[in-house]
């Protein structure tokens, strides 16, 4: 009953606007959340703040107009239905949550979508004039790291520009082209964000890539794709735009084996004309030796990225850079400048302990790579924290029990889980694997992050993986 | 969820130290676990008890607004009713708020808190509490008693004498004669002081009388100790009930002319910190672990553990030791039954986080209380029938 009262609380609409913004104004997703009263009641704004964009302001104005219009109507005309029904309807109206969905839908159809199309059209015209190598970076994971590595390494020889942050949807690409890209750019790197079938083709139609890197596939956005095969099929559409010998794919990912005939596979063992030897991983970064070409030339590469799982992507960067004419020295210099991106396997030394912030990691392969790293690095005590993964669709249970089993296998001293809808699956995986360490379940991850100095001791290694957005429970 | 009352402040020269201990080393870590309802109970310098969430804010004390705040806040009363209940009145309708306490975490240093007085009250209320019991607290806080107990167990300490304040007044010459058996420099200390308050290092006879007057200002029992030559001062935090678990032996970095006084402990910017990451004020001055030859290090730890057990400490304590580095002689100095800040920085260095420290101390308190419930305290006799 208390949950249902959320719908009668006029202030709930403020949470609703925040949720809508977090879901990037997707009306359908928003309605899924709103129709679950527990989801609304439990929502706390603790990761972000409502950004007063033009769309939000327009929504609020229309909402207020509707409120006053409804109140005016009621005051002037007595409703013929019973008082109880009147209060209920008034409640739904007053809470504004469903009004907001309708307003958002109308704004999307008549305002936002036309504006987006216009923006994309303008950006397409500008892009058609620019003669630059265009590299598409796709994958369920590892895209941003790959993009940043290419940006840094290729930047040793070329003027390079890349889509910013993790803004990887079409309208973001258009904004970036309009606002940042110049005629003097020699290489443009586009990070492709796949969210639904057809996204890769739409993005490729706009950016017209001539090189592509496929970083890997994992269960992500299965609410739209339904199966991993559908994700792979979407990725394969890049072959309609990029010739095979310019596609580099992660051959450690079983789903990508033989991605397309003639495409170049890469892995932690090597790829193309290079093979990897003697990998060393420490808190300061990763170093490995490479044998290059048929003459077995050797070179040592070092980067600030931490973890063996970065070796494969670094190999991809190296072979693409060699193909694009960079010298080994230029590549070495570029890679040495690569440092961890914030919230992506980012090690920090605080309170006498090492903390690896991997809170932007949102896929099972990434979590496993992190657990491998936790296992390999030396520490007095190892602590692993995760809330689990979102958007796993029908695979939610299997992915999380698999995660629990992997955690048990890597055997950290302590596991900290965040109480939510997948915790029991992770616990099932942990318990079924006879894990002997300590498990702690917390309800407030923000409090945990803010109080790390209280939970850590000298010599500890803490790995934080993934962080659920506010709108997920 | 268990309700834990953290009691701090009090009528003590270490009142301010207690506030920091309570807020940063006890209340915050306990609340961070999410397992306890933590109630801050503040005892003012006048001895009045208060209960309010705002008492967790250190700014209230730093800004000096505490007195104004207390003048507007109701005092609380204690009800012993099959446990401890805190009663807070309201200015409205005479209503009272009753808060049942499941466990007490004393965070008071010095008199009326660390010396066993508070523990006595908690024993009468039959509520579990963290730290040393009544007897261990009383012995530990009294430097004379602690030396008498440890000496009886064959634990060495530097030569010392003691006297009561009225003895000094009655037969000053006799007292001075006893002191003259010691070699200068000597330390004159209030027997039950803490945080090195009231202690004077005396280099010659001319300085002695003034030092004695300072000491009796703080306590009516005084101890005078001979200084150790070639001194290395170390301290060891220990936790545990039956089994004593040491942290790391810690050595303050001081010049030969200084001693580990209040200033050095809590206020100084530090005189070098080989551990790295030193901070201003409290605990920014130590070598952890102390850089000593292994045999000396191990022997010092063993003696400190012996002291802990001899005095009957439980929960947590900190043992201060003196080492004559030339003669390789290790001597007991004093015990702190409730170390300032719980000496959490040392525990963190040894691999125990602040959260783990307080949750373990809560567990020790509960274990001790459970064992005590099994003791027989009643005994049937015909004694009354005689009357």
CSV table of C-alpha atoms in Angstrom, one decimal, chain A residues 7 23 36 40 118 121 138 148 163 167 182 187 201 215 225 259 265 273 295 301 390 466 468:
chain,number,residue,atom,x,y,z
A,7,UNK,CA,1.8,7.4,-7.3
A,23,UNK,CA,17.3,6.5,-19.4
A,36,UNK,CA,7.1,-0.9,-10.7
A,40,UNK,CA,10.2,4.4,-7.7
A,118,UNK,CA,18.6,17.6,-38.7
A,121,UNK,CA,22.1,15.4,-41.6
A,138,UNK,CA,32.8,-1.9,-31.7
A,148,UNK,CA,41.8,5.8,-26.0
A,163,UNK,CA,34.3,10.5,-30.0
A,167,UNK,CA,29.1,9.0,-25.8
A,182,UNK,CA,38.1,19.7,-38.2
A,187,UNK,CA,42.3,10.0,-38.3
A,201,UNK,CA,24.5,-0.3,-39.6
A,215,UNK,CA,36.7,-5.8,-29.1
A,225,UNK,CA,19.0,-8.2,-28.8
A,259,UNK,CA,34.6,-13.0,-37.8
A,265,UNK,CA,42.5,-11.8,-35.3
A,273,UNK,CA,52.7,-10.6,-37.9
A,295,UNK,CA,62.8,-11.4,-39.2
A,301,UNK,CA,56.2,-2.4,-24.9
A,390,UNK,CA,22.4,-5.2,-15.3
A,466,UNK,CA,30.7,-2.2,-11.8
A,468,UNK,CA,24.6,0.1,-10.7
